[in-house]
Amino acid sequence: MKKSSNAHHKHVKGSLCLIPPLLLAVLFYLQFQTLGFFSSIFPCGAGQSAAAGDYIDRLRASATFLPLKDTREWAEAWFISNVGDTSEPEGEAKNIFFPSPVTDGRLLCLSAPSRRDGTKNAYALAWRDALPDDAELRTGLAYVSETAYDHSNLWHGISALIPFASWHARGVCEGRGRRETTPARWALFHHGEVRLGMSPWLTSLAEATTGVDMVVETFNASYTPVCFEEAVVFRRNMAGMTRERLLAAFDFMRCKARAQCGVVDGGDPSVVNVTILFRTGARAFKDEAAVTRVFQNECARVAGCKLTTARSDNLTFCDQVRLMSGTDVLISSHGAQMTNLVFMERNSSIMEFYPKGWRERAGGGQFVYRWGADRAGMRHEGSWWDPNGEPCPNSPDILSCYKNRQIGHDEAYFAQWAAKVFAANKERKAGLAAGVAASTRQREATTTCCS
Ligand SMILES: *[C@@H]1O[C@H](CO)[C@@H](O)[C@H](O)[C@H]1NC(C)=O
Ligand SMILES: *[C@@H]1O[C@H](CO)[C@@H](O)[C@H](O)[C@H]1NC(C)=O
Ligand SMILES: *[C@@H]1O[C@H](CO)[C@@H](O)[C@H](O)[C@H]1NC(C)=O
Ligand SMILES: *[C@@H]1O[C@H](CO)[C@@H](O)[C@H](O)[C@H]1NC(C)=O
């Protein structure tokens, strides 16, 4: 319950003052419940039983609903702002688990009618046997996700998904003796607003990862509180996660997706598979044939190199998993389809392309796949920004005119860049093949955990 802002401090102090009477109430309640048991044997306890009921009613009434989006806080702390989150177990993204000692054993209850305004939705903490009036109890574990980005853009969505993948992976990998980590349902929020699902690619990935269908709690546009028997809340995407946990989570997702799609591991280490993943429309290459030719020529100079071209827009989820699992070098222009890089083997290579204008004006966000490659254990081999194109002199904002332009090519530059990347990749794979023992060990570790 550590808080930074003063206003909050006061608020928290106020809530702290409430704790002793509440605890007292719980003690009374527990005691009277026991007495209640005897009262059925000794009729003289009937009055006390009524008193227990009275205490339960008071506890029930003490559950206070607060706005789910606390506008006094900054974006990553406004969701359930009165409860602090921790990186527990060690190395995980910051989370809150309900019920736990942090919540004094209380469950998370949400009254969330709004899909447009997070301040109209509310949360309360309540003991299981004194839930708010009319509340509906949902059994099992709920994954509650709040993201300042969204659950539809592939890259943004995967940032929200990763902490849950890690949470679930830990349960699977560490096995017996741990609490349930498979979600019975998901509750999705963006700025405290209810969301009804993730995009299909993300849903497929989440389902492959957890091994169960994604059931989304919609709250039915209703004020009726929904209380979760257990809930894990992530509200800051990957913040707090160690690099080791991050890589392990990506390994787990990759392995689960491959298993789901029937991909068999173990390609030929003397092969270098290069894939050009084309886009249609926005940020497509102007001359796909010419681009293919350049990379094909360079590929032909490397023994065992094979070039494949594909188009992301008509590939199913499993098509994408299959294609990327066998890809050593991914060549693609900046866009959501690049998120598929998570299915490549670790240490695979990515070459990225942008239209004119992005380098100067798109800001840090243009590097998401560079960061993404690094997080997932891949090698981003650099980017090419098209230097040619009409200027945008009266462009009111950074990307209004440049954003979705098509991309040209530079044969000489592409050729020498590709030669370098293909050769290095080949060398790395050969080196890896030489250290087979180590890689087999690693594969076994992943497989055990994944199966
Ligand atoms: C959803 O709410 C409506 C009224 O708001 C109600 O009639 C309906 O039964 C509710 N559905 C569920 C599944 O709770
Ligand atoms: C993708 O679309 C192209 C034409 O647009 C078609 O030739 C190809 O068969 C499609 N592939 C799949 C897997 O549907
Ligand atoms: C390369 O791609 C082919 C299919 O085009 C696949 O059969 C093979 O397993 C891939 N090789 C590696 C090392 O992934
Ligand atoms: C990735 O490459 C580095 C060397 O660049 C190597 O140390 C590491 O073991 C490789 N990892 C995997 C999973 O192949």
Coordinates of C-alpha atoms and ligand atoms in Angstrom, one line a residue:
M1 CA 0.0 0.0 0.0
K2 CA 2.9 2.3 -0.6
K3 CA 1.7 5.4 -2.5
S4 CA 3.6 8.3 -3.9
S5 CA 1.1 11.1 -4.2
N6 CA 0.1 13.1 -1.1
A7 CA -3.6 13.0 -1.8
H8 CA -3.4 9.3 -1.9
H9 CA -1.3 9.1 1.2
K10 CA -4.1 10.6 3.1
H11 CA -6.6 8.4 1.6
V12 CA -4.6 5.3 2.4
K13 CA -4.1 6.5 5.9
G14 CA -7.8 6.8 6.1
S15 CA -8.3 3.2 4.9
L16 CA -5.6 2.0 7.3
C17 CA -7.6 3.4 10.2
L18 CA -10.4 1.2 9.1
I19 CA -8.4 -1.9 9.3
P20 CA -8.6 -2.5 13.1
P21 CA -12.4 -2.3 13.3
L22 CA -12.6 -4.5 10.2
L23 CA -10.3 -7.1 11.7
L24 CA -12.3 -7.0 14.9
A25 CA -15.4 -7.5 12.9
V26 CA -13.9 -10.5 11.1
L27 CA -12.8 -12.0 14.5
F28 CA -16.3 -11.6 15.8
Y29 CA -17.7 -13.0 12.7
L30 CA -15.5 -16.1 12.8
Q31 CA -16.3 -16.6 16.5
F32 CA -20.0 -16.3 16.0
Q33 CA -19.8 -18.7 13.1
T34 CA -18.4 -21.3 15.4
L35 CA -21.0 -20.5 18.0
G36 CA -23.5 -20.7 15.2
F37 CA -22.5 -24.2 14.7
F38 CA -23.1 -25.1 18.4
S39 CA -26.3 -23.1 18.4
S40 CA -27.9 -25.7 16.2
I41 CA -27.1 -28.2 18.9
F42 CA -28.0 -26.0 21.8
P43 CA -31.1 -24.0 20.9
C44 CA -30.1 -21.3 23.5
G45 CA -27.5 -20.0 20.9
A46 CA -30.2 -18.8 18.5
G47 CA -29.8 -15.2 19.5
Q48 CA -26.1 -15.3 18.9
S49 CA -26.6 -16.9 15.5
A50 CA -28.8 -13.9 14.6
A51 CA -26.0 -11.7 15.8
A52 CA -23.5 -13.6 13.5
G53 CA -25.9 -13.0 10.6
D54 CA -25.9 -9.3 11.6
Y55 CA -22.1 -9.2 11.4
I56 CA -22.0 -10.8 8.0
D57 CA -24.5 -8.2 6.8
R58 CA -22.3 -5.5 8.2
L59 CA -19.2 -7.0 6.5
R60 CA -21.2 -7.3 3.3
A61 CA -22.2 -3.7 3.5
S62 CA -18.6 -2.6 4.3
A63 CA -17.4 -3.6 0.8
T64 CA -16.9 -0.2 -0.8
F65 CA -16.8 0.3 -4.5
L66 CA -14.2 2.7 -5.8
P67 CA -13.7 3.9 -9.4
L68 CA -11.7 1.4 -11.5
K69 CA -9.9 4.2 -13.2
D70 CA -8.5 6.6 -10.6
T71 CA -7.8 9.7 -12.6
R72 CA -5.5 11.1 -9.8
E73 CA -3.0 8.4 -10.8
W74 CA -0.9 8.0 -13.9
A75 CA -1.9 5.5 -16.5
E76 CA -0.2 2.4 -15.2
A77 CA -1.4 2.9 -11.6
W78 CA -4.9 4.1 -11.9
F79 CA -6.4 0.6 -12.2
I80 CA -7.4 -0.7 -8.7
S81 CA -5.2 2.2 -7.4
N82 CA -5.7 1.4 -3.7
V83 CA -3.9 -1.9 -3.9
G84 CA -0.1 -2.1 -4.5
D85 CA 1.4 -4.6 -6.9
T86 CA 4.5 -6.7 -6.5
S87 CA 6.8 -8.7 -8.7
E88 CA 5.8 -11.9 -7.0
P89 CA 6.9 -14.7 -7.4
E90 CA 10.3 -13.2 -7.9
G91 CA 11.0 -12.0 -11.5
E92 CA 7.4 -11.9 -12.6
A93 CA 5.7 -8.7 -13.9
K94 CA 4.1 -6.6 -11.2
N95 CA 0.8 -8.1 -10.2
I96 CA -1.9 -8.4 -7.5
F97 CA -3.3 -11.7 -6.5
F98 CA -6.8 -12.0 -5.0
P99 CA -7.3 -13.4 -2.4
S100 CA -3.9 -13.1 -0.7
P101 CA -2.4 -11.5 2.4
V102 CA -2.0 -8.2 0.5
T103 CA -5.8 -8.1 0.1
D104 CA -6.4 -9.4 3.6
G105 CA -7.9 -12.6 2.1
R106 CA -10.5 -10.7 0.2
L107 CA -11.7 -11.4 -3.4
L108 CA -11.8 -8.9 -6.2
C109 CA -15.3 -7.8 -7.1
L110 CA -16.0 -5.6 -10.2
S111 CA -19.1 -3.7 -11.2
A112 CA -18.2 -2.8 -14.7
P113 CA -21.1 -1.7 -17.0
S114 CA -19.1 0.8 -19.1
R115 CA -17.2 0.1 -22.3
R116 CA -16.4 3.8 -22.8
D117 CA -15.5 5.3 -19.4
G118 CA -13.3 3.6 -16.9
T119 CA -14.4 6.0 -14.1
K120 CA -17.9 4.6 -14.4
N121 CA -16.6 1.1 -13.6
A122 CA -15.8 0.2 -10.0
Y123 CA -14.0 -2.4 -7.8
A124 CA -14.4 -3.6 -4.3
L125 CA -12.6 -6.1 -2.0
A126 CA -14.8 -8.5 -0.2
W127 CA -14.6 -11.7 1.8
R128 CA -16.0 -14.7 0.1
D129 CA -18.8 -15.3 2.6
A130 CA -19.8 -11.7 2.8
L131 CA -19.9 -10.7 -0.9
P132 CA -21.8 -7.5 -1.8
D133 CA -25.5 -7.8 -2.3
D134 CA -26.5 -9.4 -5.6
A135 CA -22.9 -10.1 -6.5
E136 CA -22.3 -13.1 -8.7
L137 CA -19.4 -15.4 -7.8
R138 CA -17.3 -16.7 -10.7
T139 CA -15.4 -19.8 -9.8
G140 CA -11.9 -20.6 -10.8
L141 CA -9.0 -18.2 -11.7
A142 CA -9.6 -15.0 -13.6
Y143 CA -6.9 -13.3 -15.6
V144 CA -7.6 -9.6 -15.3
S145 CA -5.7 -7.5 -17.8
E146 CA -5.5 -3.7 -17.8
T147 CA -3.4 -2.2 -20.6
A148 CA -2.7 1.4 -21.5
Y149 CA -2.3 0.1 -25.1
D150 CA -4.9 -2.2 -26.4
H151 CA -5.8 -5.9 -26.8
S152 CA -6.2 -5.8 -30.6
N153 CA -2.9 -4.5 -32.1
L154 CA -0.7 -7.5 -32.2
W155 CA 2.4 -5.9 -30.7
H156 CA 0.5 -4.0 -28.0
G157 CA -1.6 -7.0 -27.2
I158 CA 1.3 -9.3 -26.8
S159 CA 2.8 -6.9 -24.3
A160 CA -0.3 -7.4 -22.2
L161 CA -0.4 -11.1 -22.8
I162 CA 3.2 -12.0 -21.9
P163 CA 2.8 -11.6 -18.1
F164 CA -0.1 -14.1 -18.1
A165 CA 1.9 -16.5 -20.3
S166 CA 4.7 -16.3 -17.8
W167 CA 2.3 -16.8 -14.9
H168 CA 0.8 -19.8 -16.5
A169 CA 4.2 -21.2 -17.6
R170 CA 5.5 -21.0 -14.1
G171 CA 2.5 -23.1 -12.9
V172 CA 3.1 -25.7 -15.6
C173 CA 6.8 -25.8 -15.3
E174 CA 7.1 -25.8 -11.6
G175 CA 4.3 -28.4 -11.4
R176 CA 2.8 -29.9 -8.4
G177 CA 2.2 -28.0 -5.1
R178 CA 1.4 -24.8 -6.9
R179 CA -1.9 -23.1 -7.1
E180 CA -4.0 -23.3 -10.3
T181 CA -2.6 -21.1 -13.0
T182 CA -4.9 -22.0 -15.9
P183 CA -7.5 -19.3 -16.4
A184 CA -11.2 -20.1 -16.2
R185 CA -11.9 -16.7 -17.7
W186 CA -10.4 -13.4 -18.7
A187 CA -11.5 -9.8 -17.9
L188 CA -10.0 -7.3 -20.3
F189 CA -9.7 -3.5 -19.7
H190 CA -8.3 -0.6 -21.5
H191 CA -8.1 2.5 -19.3
G192 CA -10.6 0.8 -17.0
E193 CA -13.1 0.3 -19.9
V194 CA -14.4 -3.2 -20.5
R195 CA -13.1 -4.9 -23.7
L196 CA -14.9 -7.9 -25.1
G197 CA -12.0 -9.8 -26.6
M198 CA -8.6 -9.8 -28.2
S199 CA -7.9 -9.9 -31.9
P200 CA -8.1 -13.4 -33.4
W201 CA -4.3 -13.8 -33.7
L202 CA -3.8 -12.9 -30.0
T203 CA -6.8 -15.1 -29.0
S204 CA -5.2 -18.0 -30.8
L205 CA -1.9 -17.4 -29.1
A206 CA -3.5 -17.0 -25.7
E207 CA -5.5 -20.2 -26.2
A208 CA -2.4 -22.2 -27.4
T209 CA -0.4 -20.9 -24.4
T210 CA -3.0 -21.7 -21.8
G211 CA -4.4 -24.8 -23.5
V212 CA -8.0 -23.7 -22.9
D213 CA -10.5 -21.6 -24.8
M214 CA -10.5 -18.0 -23.9
V215 CA -13.7 -17.1 -22.0
V216 CA -14.1 -13.4 -21.7
E217 CA -16.1 -11.9 -18.8
T218 CA -18.3 -9.2 -20.5
F219 CA -20.0 -7.9 -17.4
N220 CA -23.1 -7.7 -19.6
A221 CA -23.2 -3.9 -19.5
S222 CA -24.6 -4.3 -16.1
Y223 CA -23.9 -2.9 -12.6
T224 CA -24.3 -6.3 -11.0
P225 CA -21.0 -7.0 -9.3
V226 CA -19.0 -10.0 -10.4
C227 CA -16.6 -11.5 -7.8
F228 CA -13.8 -13.8 -8.8
E229 CA -12.9 -16.8 -6.6
E230 CA -9.3 -16.1 -7.6
A231 CA -7.8 -13.4 -9.8
V232 CA -4.4 -12.3 -10.9
V233 CA -4.3 -8.7 -12.1
F234 CA -1.5 -7.3 -14.4
R235 CA -1.9 -3.6 -15.1
R236 CA 1.6 -2.5 -16.3
N237 CA 2.3 -5.0 -19.1
M238 CA 5.8 -6.4 -18.7
A239 CA 7.0 -3.9 -16.1
G240 CA 9.0 -5.6 -13.3
M241 CA 9.7 -8.8 -15.3
T242 CA 13.3 -10.0 -15.5
R243 CA 14.9 -10.7 -18.8
E244 CA 15.2 -14.3 -17.9
R245 CA 11.5 -14.6 -17.2
L246 CA 10.7 -12.8 -20.3
L247 CA 12.8 -15.1 -22.5
A248 CA 11.3 -18.1 -20.7
A249 CA 7.7 -16.8 -21.3
F250 CA 8.5 -16.3 -25.0
D251 CA 10.0 -19.8 -25.2
F252 CA 6.9 -21.3 -23.6
M253 CA 4.5 -19.5 -25.9
R254 CA 6.5 -20.5 -29.0
C255 CA 6.6 -24.1 -27.8
K256 CA 2.9 -24.2 -27.0
A257 CA 1.9 -22.6 -30.3
R258 CA 4.1 -25.0 -32.3
A259 CA 2.7 -28.0 -30.5
Q260 CA -0.9 -26.7 -31.1
C261 CA -0.1 -26.3 -34.8
G262 CA 1.6 -29.7 -35.1
V263 CA 5.1 -28.2 -36.0
V264 CA 7.8 -30.8 -35.5
D265 CA 11.1 -29.4 -34.1
G266 CA 14.5 -30.0 -35.4
G267 CA 15.3 -28.6 -38.9
D268 CA 18.5 -29.3 -40.7
P269 CA 21.2 -27.0 -39.2
S270 CA 23.0 -26.7 -42.6
V271 CA 19.9 -25.0 -44.1
V272 CA 19.3 -21.2 -43.9
N273 CA 15.7 -20.5 -44.6
V274 CA 15.0 -16.9 -45.6
T275 CA 11.4 -15.7 -45.7
I276 CA 10.1 -12.5 -47.2
L277 CA 6.8 -11.7 -45.6
F278 CA 5.0 -9.2 -47.9
R279 CA 2.3 -6.8 -46.9
T280 CA -0.6 -5.7 -49.1
G281 CA -1.5 -2.0 -49.3
A282 CA 0.1 0.1 -46.6
R283 CA 3.9 -0.2 -46.4
A284 CA 4.0 -2.8 -49.1
F285 CA 7.1 -2.9 -51.4
K286 CA 6.4 -1.1 -54.6
D287 CA 8.2 -3.7 -56.7
E288 CA 8.0 -7.1 -55.0
A289 CA 9.5 -8.9 -57.9
A290 CA 12.6 -6.8 -57.8
V291 CA 12.9 -7.2 -54.0
T292 CA 12.5 -10.9 -54.3
R293 CA 15.2 -11.0 -57.0
V294 CA 17.8 -9.2 -54.9
F295 CA 17.4 -11.5 -51.9
Q296 CA 17.1 -14.6 -54.1
N297 CA 20.5 -13.8 -55.7
E298 CA 22.2 -13.4 -52.4
C299 CA 20.6 -16.5 -51.0
A300 CA 21.9 -18.5 -54.0
R301 CA 25.4 -17.6 -53.0
V302 CA 25.0 -19.3 -49.6
A303 CA 25.1 -23.1 -49.5
G304 CA 21.9 -24.5 -48.1
C305 CA 20.0 -21.2 -48.4
K306 CA 16.4 -21.3 -49.4
L307 CA 14.1 -18.3 -50.0
T308 CA 10.4 -18.4 -49.5
T309 CA 7.9 -15.5 -50.1
A310 CA 4.6 -15.3 -48.3
R311 CA 1.8 -12.8 -47.8
S312 CA 0.7 -12.3 -44.2
D313 CA -2.9 -11.4 -45.0
N314 CA -4.2 -14.8 -46.0
L315 CA -2.2 -17.0 -43.6
T316 CA -4.1 -18.7 -40.8
F317 CA -2.6 -18.5 -37.3
C318 CA -1.1 -22.0 -37.7
D319 CA 0.2 -21.1 -41.2
Q320 CA 2.1 -18.3 -39.6
V321 CA 3.4 -20.4 -36.8
R322 CA 4.6 -23.1 -39.2
L323 CA 6.2 -20.6 -41.6
M324 CA 8.0 -18.8 -38.9
S325 CA 9.2 -21.9 -37.1
G326 CA 11.2 -22.8 -40.1
T327 CA 12.5 -19.3 -40.8
D328 CA 16.0 -18.2 -40.0
V329 CA 15.9 -14.8 -41.6
L330 CA 12.7 -12.7 -41.7
I331 CA 12.6 -9.9 -44.2
S332 CA 9.5 -7.7 -43.8
S333 CA 8.4 -4.1 -43.8
H334 CA 7.3 -2.5 -40.5
G335 CA 3.9 -3.7 -39.4
A336 CA 1.9 -6.0 -37.2
Q337 CA 2.8 -9.1 -39.3
M338 CA 6.3 -8.9 -37.8
T339 CA 4.9 -9.9 -34.4
N340 CA 5.1 -13.4 -35.9
L341 CA 8.9 -13.2 -35.2
V342 CA 8.1 -14.7 -31.8
F343 CA 7.6 -18.1 -33.4
M344 CA 11.1 -18.2 -34.9
E345 CA 14.0 -20.1 -33.3
R346 CA 16.0 -18.1 -30.8
N347 CA 18.8 -16.1 -32.4
S348 CA 17.1 -15.9 -35.8
S349 CA 17.5 -12.7 -37.8
I350 CA 15.1 -9.9 -38.6
M351 CA 15.6 -7.3 -41.4
E352 CA 13.0 -4.4 -41.3
F353 CA 12.0 -1.8 -43.9
Y354 CA 10.2 1.6 -43.6
P355 CA 8.8 4.2 -46.1
K356 CA 10.3 7.6 -46.3
G357 CA 9.6 9.9 -43.3
W358 CA 9.5 7.4 -40.6
R359 CA 13.2 7.7 -39.6
E360 CA 12.9 11.4 -39.0
R361 CA 9.4 11.7 -37.7
A362 CA 7.9 8.5 -36.3
G363 CA 9.6 8.7 -32.9
G364 CA 10.7 5.8 -30.6
G365 CA 7.6 3.7 -31.4
Q366 CA 9.0 2.7 -34.7
F367 CA 11.5 0.5 -32.9
V368 CA 8.9 -1.8 -31.3
Y369 CA 10.1 -4.8 -33.3
R370 CA 13.7 -4.1 -32.5
W371 CA 12.8 -4.2 -28.8
G372 CA 10.4 -7.1 -29.5
A373 CA 13.1 -9.1 -31.2
D374 CA 15.5 -8.5 -28.3
R375 CA 12.9 -9.5 -25.7
A376 CA 12.1 -12.7 -27.5
G377 CA 15.7 -13.6 -28.0
M378 CA 16.0 -12.8 -31.7
R379 CA 18.5 -10.7 -33.5
H380 CA 17.3 -7.5 -35.2
E381 CA 19.8 -7.0 -37.9
G382 CA 18.9 -3.4 -38.6
S383 CA 16.5 -1.3 -40.7
W384 CA 16.3 0.4 -44.0
W385 CA 14.5 3.6 -44.4
D386 CA 13.5 4.5 -47.9
P387 CA 15.3 7.8 -48.7
N388 CA 13.0 8.5 -51.7
G389 CA 9.5 9.8 -51.9
E390 CA 7.5 13.0 -52.1
P391 CA 8.0 15.4 -49.2
C392 CA 5.1 16.3 -46.9
P393 CA 5.7 20.0 -46.4
N394 CA 2.3 20.8 -44.8
S395 CA 1.9 17.6 -42.8
P396 CA 0.2 18.7 -39.6
D397 CA 1.5 15.8 -37.5
I398 CA 4.4 13.3 -37.8
L399 CA 2.8 10.5 -39.7
S400 CA -0.4 11.8 -41.3
C401 CA 1.2 11.8 -44.8
Y402 CA 4.0 9.3 -44.5
K403 CA 2.6 6.6 -42.4
N404 CA 1.2 4.1 -44.9
R405 CA 3.3 4.8 -48.0
Q406 CA 4.8 2.1 -50.1
I407 CA 8.5 1.2 -50.0
G408 CA 11.0 1.3 -52.8
H409 CA 14.3 -0.7 -52.9
D410 CA 18.0 -0.2 -53.2
E411 CA 19.6 -3.2 -54.9
A412 CA 23.2 -2.5 -54.0
Y413 CA 22.4 -1.8 -50.4
F414 CA 20.0 -4.8 -50.0
A415 CA 22.5 -7.1 -51.6
Q416 CA 25.5 -6.3 -49.3
W417 CA 23.3 -6.2 -46.2
A418 CA 21.7 -9.6 -47.1
A419 CA 25.1 -11.1 -47.8
K420 CA 26.3 -10.2 -44.4
V421 CA 23.2 -11.3 -42.5
F422 CA 22.8 -14.6 -44.4
A423 CA 26.5 -15.5 -43.9
A424 CA 26.4 -14.7 -40.2
N425 CA 23.3 -16.7 -39.7
K426 CA 24.8 -19.7 -41.5
E427 CA 27.8 -19.5 -39.3
R428 CA 25.8 -19.2 -36.1
K429 CA 23.7 -22.3 -37.0
A430 CA 26.8 -24.3 -37.8
G431 CA 28.3 -23.2 -34.5
L432 CA 25.1 -24.3 -32.8
A433 CA 25.1 -27.6 -34.5
A434 CA 28.7 -28.2 -33.3
G435 CA 27.5 -27.6 -29.7
V436 CA 24.7 -30.1 -30.1
A437 CA 24.9 -31.3 -26.6
A438 CA 24.1 -27.9 -25.1
S439 CA 21.3 -27.3 -27.5
T440 CA 19.7 -30.7 -26.9
R441 CA 19.8 -30.0 -23.2
Q442 CA 18.1 -26.7 -23.8
R443 CA 15.5 -28.2 -26.0
E444 CA 14.7 -30.9 -23.5
A445 CA 14.2 -28.3 -20.8
T446 CA 11.8 -26.4 -22.9
T447 CA 9.9 -29.5 -24.0
T448 CA 9.4 -30.9 -20.5
C449 CA 8.0 -27.7 -19.4
C450 CA 5.8 -27.3 -22.5
S451 CA 4.3 -30.8 -22.8
Ligands
LIG1 C1 -27.7 -9.2 -19.1 O1 -28.5 -8.1 -18.6 C2 -29.8 -8.1 -19.0 C3 -30.5 -6.9 -18.5 O2 -29.6 -5.8 -18.4 C4 -30.5 -9.4 -18.4 O3 -31.8 -9.4 -18.9 C5 -29.8 -10.6 -18.9 O4 -30.3 -11.7 -18.3 C6 -28.3 -10.5 -18.5 N1 -27.6 -11.6 -19.1 C7 -26.7 -12.4 -18.3 C8 -26.0 -13.5 -19.1 O5 -26.5 -12.1 -17.2
LIG2 C1 -3.4 -16.3 -50.6 O1 -3.9 -15.5 -51.6 C2 -3.4 -15.8 -52.9 C3 -4.0 -14.9 -53.9 O2 -4.4 -13.7 -53.3 C4 -3.7 -17.3 -53.3 O3 -3.1 -17.6 -54.5 C5 -3.1 -18.2 -52.2 O4 -3.5 -19.5 -52.5 C6 -3.7 -17.8 -50.8 N1 -3.1 -18.6 -49.8 C7 -3.8 -19.2 -48.8 C8 -3.0 -20.0 -47.9 O5 -5.0 -19.0 -48.7
LIG3 C1 13.3 -24.8 -44.0 O1 12.0 -24.7 -44.7 C2 11.5 -26.0 -45.1 C3 10.2 -25.7 -45.8 O2 10.4 -24.8 -46.8 C4 11.3 -26.9 -43.9 O3 10.9 -28.2 -44.3 C5 12.6 -27.0 -43.1 O4 12.4 -27.7 -41.9 C6 13.2 -25.6 -42.8 N1 14.5 -25.8 -42.2 C7 14.8 -25.4 -41.0 C8 16.2 -25.6 -40.5 O5 13.9 -24.8 -40.2
LIG4 C1 22.5 -17.3 -29.5 O1 23.8 -16.8 -29.9 C2 24.7 -16.6 -28.9 C3 26.0 -16.1 -29.5 O2 25.7 -15.0 -30.3 C4 25.0 -17.9 -28.1 O3 25.8 -17.6 -27.0 C5 23.6 -18.4 -27.6 O4 23.8 -19.7 -27.0 C6 22.6 -18.6 -28.7 N1 21.4 -19.0 -28.1 C7 20.6 -20.0 -28.6 C8 19.4 -20.3 -27.9 O5 20.9 -20.5 -29.7

